[in-house]
Amino acid sequence: MAHIPSKAQIDRLRSRAWFNNPANIDMTAIYIERTMNFGLSRDELQSGRPIIGIAQTGSDIAPCNRHHLELAPRIRDGIREMGGVPFEFPIHPIQETCKRPTASLDRNLQYLSLVEILYGYPLDAVVLTTGCDKTTPAQIMAAATVDIPAIALSGGPMLNGWHNNERTGSGTILWAARQMLAAGKLDDKGFVELVASSAPSAGHCNTMGTASTMNSLAEALGMSLPGCAAIPAPYRDRYEMAYLTGRRIVDMVWEDLTPSKVLTRAAFENAIKVNSAIGGSTNAPIHLNAIARHIGVKLDNDDWEKLGYDIPLLVNMQPAGEYLGEEYYRAGGVPAVVAELIKAGKIDKSHLTVNGRTLHENCEGRFTNNPKVILPYAKPMRKQAGFLNLKGNLFDSGIMKMSVISEEFRKRYLSNPKDPMAFEGKAIVFDGPEDYHHRIDDPKLKIDENTMLFMRGAGPVGYPGAAEVVNMRPPSYLIKKGITSLPCIGDGRQSGTSGSPSILNASPEAATGGGLALLKSGDRVRIDLKKRTANMLVSDAEIAKRRAELEAAGGYKYPPSQTPWQEIQRGIVDELSNGMVLKPAVKYQKIHKTFGVPRDNH
């Protein structure tokens, strides 16, 4: 049953300033006459019903989110049933697998455009339609900035992929297939067929890549209804969740339940712990740090290590485990993971969520019925599954994901009894992925099992946009010998679907003067996980000499901007460790309450 609002609640609606302002009947007429021209009645717009936006990310150009075109009618049904009026509108598309040079360019562009829509149009609240990697943080960042009631509905993962009776996870199988192609185990046709087998239906990645990670964390942050994140896209449950989300957002208007009341410090601490437990993507710190900056909560990569490193891996899902999205959902999804963390005393009890209850209240006792997929806290897949935050003369911050370190990698690099959890090696440096692909199989580089591969020029300024290019395979001749992974380090990102044990998101990047710009192929590098350090073994005097030479040459060279947005973003974007936000945007917080309704347009 729809809530019967009080006069004070109705008078508080933002949309009244557009559609029912007796003090300015001229402007009311202008706003209302064109809004009625597709069939809305004056009564709908003026009788005190909240106007609920549906931020539509689905389109043919964004296949991972296209399912939202089918879900939107059910969102509208829920909004209508509770007395709201739905306004569906498109926002800038983001598609991870198709956008060149990288979809990461578009996160801040979608954020900016959505801020303008939420603030400048007669919307009382919004349903955010999330899915593919960056659509989730971009929209939550925008909702946090404007701070009107908002709720996230993810489109859900694809059904499980299968090939020759084995699960093929989206993205994850690509990295394995690349090794098989390099080793001569697949031809071109077989390569494409194997990779395509991982995407059998509508939805985003069915692995615990960045998409599943960010939608799980949206739920853990309290921005989605309990159980929302894991429902596969084609399941009927996904349509029911769309309907329930539409219903709930209307009551959030009357309750004035805004993102600033949900996205507290406790929310981010809970989400960091959930990220470790699910084996979440190394892209998560970038995006959560960005959301935190836009809502005014202090959060950095030291927090990710402090709060998340000792949390165990509980979800047995590719790339860190065996299963895929359908099993994750049937095993209980985020609520079952949080239930284990609650039992272990790891979840803050004060953290409010969009359904008006705390995360603790929503998830307590909702344990899994399949301990093969979601393991008990006391018997995890890995005891320390969070991120390490490494520092040194190469960078001030570099993230290493511990949950995907293979036994092969651990034995070769981290098991020296005289120097445990540390390794040294010769650096081979690549300037961008084109350089890497051109030279990786060149025997003249003399890459062996003690070599570290470095990728620079891949950050927010250098690429531009920070590309997923740091997960580099070894040369084909090493793969044929059974060496399937080398240490990879870079100032770009890595797909969350990759299991490569890389050090990523190095900040500051080479393009802005980071230490990677000074590294040369042949230099010795030492990585010490005990001390959390990453250093080139080069004297301070030599580093100073190289920096002077670099500055005299005009700094690290990177490709020119190809579009206006590339140039604009390059000029104002922050480092990956700081969330890759637009630096001037951070000061604009809670702008609806700070500035009130915008000025009239006529």
Short mmCIF file of C-alpha atoms in Angstrom, two decimals, residues 43-233:
data_model
loop_
_atom_site.label_atom_id
_atom_site.label_comp_id
_atom_site.label_asym_id
_atom_site.label_seq_id
_atom_site.Cartn_x
_atom_site.Cartn_y
_atom_site.Cartn_z
CA ASP A 43 -2.93 15.88 -11.75
CA GLU A 44 0.02 13.47 -11.83
CA LEU A 45 2.47 16.36 -11.85
CA GLN A 46 0.73 18.64 -9.35
CA SER A 47 -0.99 16.40 -6.79
CA GLY A 48 2.09 15.79 -4.63
CA ARG A 49 3.29 12.53 -6.18
CA PRO A 50 7.08 12.23 -6.16
CA ILE A 51 8.87 12.26 -9.52
CA ILE A 52 11.26 9.30 -9.59
CA GLY A 53 14.05 9.20 -12.14
CA ILE A 54 15.27 5.96 -13.70
CA ALA A 55 18.84 6.49 -14.87
CA GLN A 56 18.87 4.19 -17.89
CA THR A 57 22.27 2.71 -18.81
CA GLY A 58 20.90 0.04 -21.14
CA SER A 59 21.40 0.41 -24.89
CA ASP A 60 22.60 -1.56 -27.89
CA ILE A 61 26.03 0.01 -27.48
CA ALA A 62 26.29 -1.24 -23.89
CA PRO A 63 25.39 -4.97 -24.09
CA CYS A 64 26.29 -5.76 -20.48
CA ASN A 65 23.61 -3.29 -19.33
CA ARG A 66 21.13 -3.74 -22.18
CA HIS A 67 18.96 -5.93 -19.95
CA HIS A 68 17.90 -2.80 -18.08
CA LEU A 69 15.70 -1.92 -21.04
CA GLU A 70 13.66 -5.00 -20.09
CA LEU A 71 13.85 -4.35 -16.34
CA ALA A 72 12.71 -0.73 -16.52
CA PRO A 73 8.98 -1.55 -16.94
CA ARG A 74 9.07 -3.50 -13.66
CA ILE A 75 10.83 -0.59 -11.93
CA ARG A 76 8.07 1.66 -13.24
CA ASP A 77 5.41 -0.76 -11.97
CA GLY A 78 6.85 -0.56 -8.46
CA ILE A 79 7.11 3.23 -8.57
CA ARG A 80 3.53 3.60 -9.81
CA GLU A 81 2.14 1.19 -7.24
CA MET A 82 3.59 3.28 -4.42
CA GLY A 83 2.22 6.53 -5.84
CA GLY A 84 5.28 7.85 -7.67
CA VAL A 85 5.60 9.05 -11.25
CA PRO A 86 8.53 7.45 -13.16
CA PHE A 87 10.74 9.52 -15.48
CA GLU A 88 13.15 7.28 -17.41
CA PHE A 89 16.12 8.99 -19.05
CA PRO A 90 19.34 7.86 -20.78
CA ILE A 91 22.80 8.57 -19.43
CA HIS A 92 26.20 8.36 -21.09
CA PRO A 93 26.94 4.70 -21.96
CA ILE A 94 29.91 2.75 -20.62
CA GLN A 95 30.87 -0.62 -22.09
CA GLU A 96 34.07 -2.18 -20.78
CA THR A 97 34.82 -4.51 -23.67
CA CYS A 98 34.12 -2.24 -26.65
CA LYS A 99 35.07 1.35 -25.77
CA ARG A 100 38.47 2.51 -27.07
CA PRO A 101 40.96 3.51 -25.80
CA THR A 102 39.41 2.50 -22.46
CA ALA A 103 36.00 2.64 -20.81
CA SER A 104 37.73 4.13 -17.78
CA LEU A 105 37.64 7.46 -19.61
CA ASP A 106 33.86 7.37 -19.37
CA ARG A 107 33.35 6.82 -15.64
CA ASN A 108 33.88 10.49 -14.82
CA LEU A 109 31.96 11.57 -17.91
CA GLN A 110 28.91 9.53 -16.86
CA TYR A 111 29.32 10.93 -13.35
CA LEU A 112 29.33 14.53 -14.58
CA SER A 113 26.33 14.09 -16.86
CA LEU A 114 24.28 12.39 -14.16
CA VAL A 115 25.07 15.10 -11.61
CA GLU A 116 23.67 17.68 -14.03
CA ILE A 117 20.51 15.63 -14.62
CA LEU A 118 19.83 14.87 -10.96
CA TYR A 119 20.32 18.49 -9.93
CA GLY A 120 18.89 20.35 -12.91
CA TYR A 121 15.68 18.39 -13.57
CA PRO A 122 12.51 17.97 -11.45
CA LEU A 123 13.52 14.70 -9.80
CA ASP A 124 12.77 13.82 -6.19
CA ALA A 125 14.77 10.58 -6.24
CA VAL A 126 16.47 8.19 -8.63
CA VAL A 127 16.87 4.50 -9.38
CA LEU A 128 20.42 3.84 -10.61
CA THR A 129 20.64 1.02 -13.17
CA THR A 130 24.10 -0.46 -12.63
CA GLY A 131 25.97 -3.38 -14.14
CA CYS A 132 29.12 -3.15 -16.23
CA ASP A 133 32.16 -2.16 -14.17
CA LYS A 134 32.14 1.63 -14.11
CA THR A 135 28.41 2.24 -14.38
CA THR A 136 28.08 1.33 -10.71
CA PRO A 137 30.62 3.76 -9.20
CA ALA A 138 29.83 6.54 -11.69
CA GLN A 139 26.17 6.62 -10.70
CA ILE A 140 26.75 6.25 -6.97
CA MET A 141 29.33 9.05 -7.17
CA ALA A 142 26.72 11.27 -8.83
CA ALA A 143 23.98 10.39 -6.36
CA ALA A 144 26.39 11.08 -3.52
CA THR A 145 27.27 14.48 -4.95
CA VAL A 146 23.67 15.65 -5.39
CA ASP A 147 22.43 13.73 -2.32
CA ILE A 148 18.80 13.10 -3.21
CA PRO A 149 17.30 9.66 -2.34
CA ALA A 150 18.90 7.02 -4.56
CA ILE A 151 18.88 3.24 -4.85
CA ALA A 152 20.95 0.99 -7.11
CA LEU A 153 19.54 -1.88 -9.17
CA SER A 154 22.15 -4.05 -10.86
CA GLY A 155 21.29 -5.88 -14.08
CA GLY A 156 22.92 -9.09 -12.84
CA PRO A 157 25.59 -11.45 -14.18
CA MET A 158 25.29 -13.65 -17.24
CA LEU A 159 24.44 -17.32 -16.89
CA ASN A 160 27.39 -19.65 -16.47
CA GLY A 161 29.56 -20.17 -19.53
CA TRP A 162 30.43 -23.74 -20.52
CA HIS A 163 32.90 -25.33 -22.96
CA ASN A 164 33.59 -29.06 -23.19
CA ASN A 165 31.72 -29.61 -19.92
CA GLU A 166 33.86 -27.09 -18.01
CA ARG A 167 32.84 -23.68 -16.67
CA THR A 168 34.19 -20.77 -18.69
CA GLY A 169 34.09 -17.50 -16.81
CA SER A 170 33.81 -14.24 -18.71
CA GLY A 171 37.14 -12.47 -18.89
CA THR A 172 38.94 -15.12 -16.86
CA ILE A 173 38.85 -17.58 -19.76
CA LEU A 174 40.29 -14.89 -22.04
CA TRP A 175 43.54 -14.70 -20.10
CA ALA A 176 43.82 -18.50 -20.04
CA ALA A 177 43.01 -18.69 -23.75
CA ARG A 178 45.74 -16.16 -24.54
CA GLN A 179 48.28 -18.45 -22.90
CA MET A 180 46.90 -21.45 -24.81
CA LEU A 181 47.12 -19.51 -28.08
CA ALA A 182 50.71 -18.47 -27.33
CA ALA A 183 51.61 -22.07 -26.49
CA GLY A 184 50.12 -23.33 -29.77
CA LYS A 185 47.30 -25.24 -28.08
CA LEU A 186 44.59 -23.22 -29.88
CA ASP A 187 44.21 -21.84 -33.38
CA ASP A 188 42.45 -18.52 -34.06
CA LYS A 189 39.05 -20.12 -34.57
CA GLY A 190 39.31 -22.17 -31.40
CA PHE A 191 40.47 -19.11 -29.48
CA VAL A 192 37.40 -17.08 -30.44
CA GLU A 193 35.01 -19.97 -29.77
CA LEU A 194 36.48 -20.62 -26.32
CA VAL A 195 36.31 -16.96 -25.30
CA ALA A 196 32.77 -16.52 -26.68
CA SER A 197 31.52 -19.54 -24.73
CA SER A 198 31.81 -17.52 -21.53
CA ALA A 199 29.03 -15.10 -22.50
CA PRO A 200 25.87 -17.21 -23.03
CA SER A 201 23.18 -14.70 -22.03
CA ALA A 202 22.32 -11.13 -21.15
CA GLY A 203 24.16 -9.66 -18.18
CA HIS A 204 27.57 -8.54 -17.00
CA CYS A 205 30.59 -10.77 -16.26
CA ASN A 206 29.67 -14.01 -14.50
CA THR A 207 33.02 -14.11 -12.67
CA MET A 208 34.02 -12.07 -9.61
CA GLY A 209 35.39 -9.42 -11.92
CA THR A 210 34.91 -5.71 -11.43
CA ALA A 211 31.21 -5.83 -12.37
CA SER A 212 30.22 -8.49 -9.82
CA THR A 213 32.58 -6.88 -7.32
CA MET A 214 31.16 -3.39 -7.63
CA ASN A 215 27.55 -4.54 -7.54
CA SER A 216 28.31 -6.70 -4.50
CA LEU A 217 29.94 -3.69 -2.88
CA ALA A 218 26.99 -1.46 -3.79
CA GLU A 219 24.89 -3.92 -1.77
CA ALA A 220 27.48 -4.05 1.01
CA LEU A 221 27.56 -0.24 1.11
CA GLY A 222 23.81 -0.34 1.62
CA MET A 223 22.87 1.24 -1.72
CA SER A 224 20.96 -1.82 -3.02
CA LEU A 225 18.26 -3.99 -1.50
CA PRO A 226 19.51 -7.15 0.24
CA GLY A 227 20.21 -9.96 -2.22
CA CYS A 228 20.20 -7.70 -5.27
CA ALA A 229 23.77 -8.05 -6.52
CA ALA A 230 24.07 -11.73 -7.35
CA ILE A 231 20.78 -12.49 -9.15
CA PRO A 232 21.63 -13.60 -12.73
CA ALA A 233 20.25 -11.31 -15.41
#
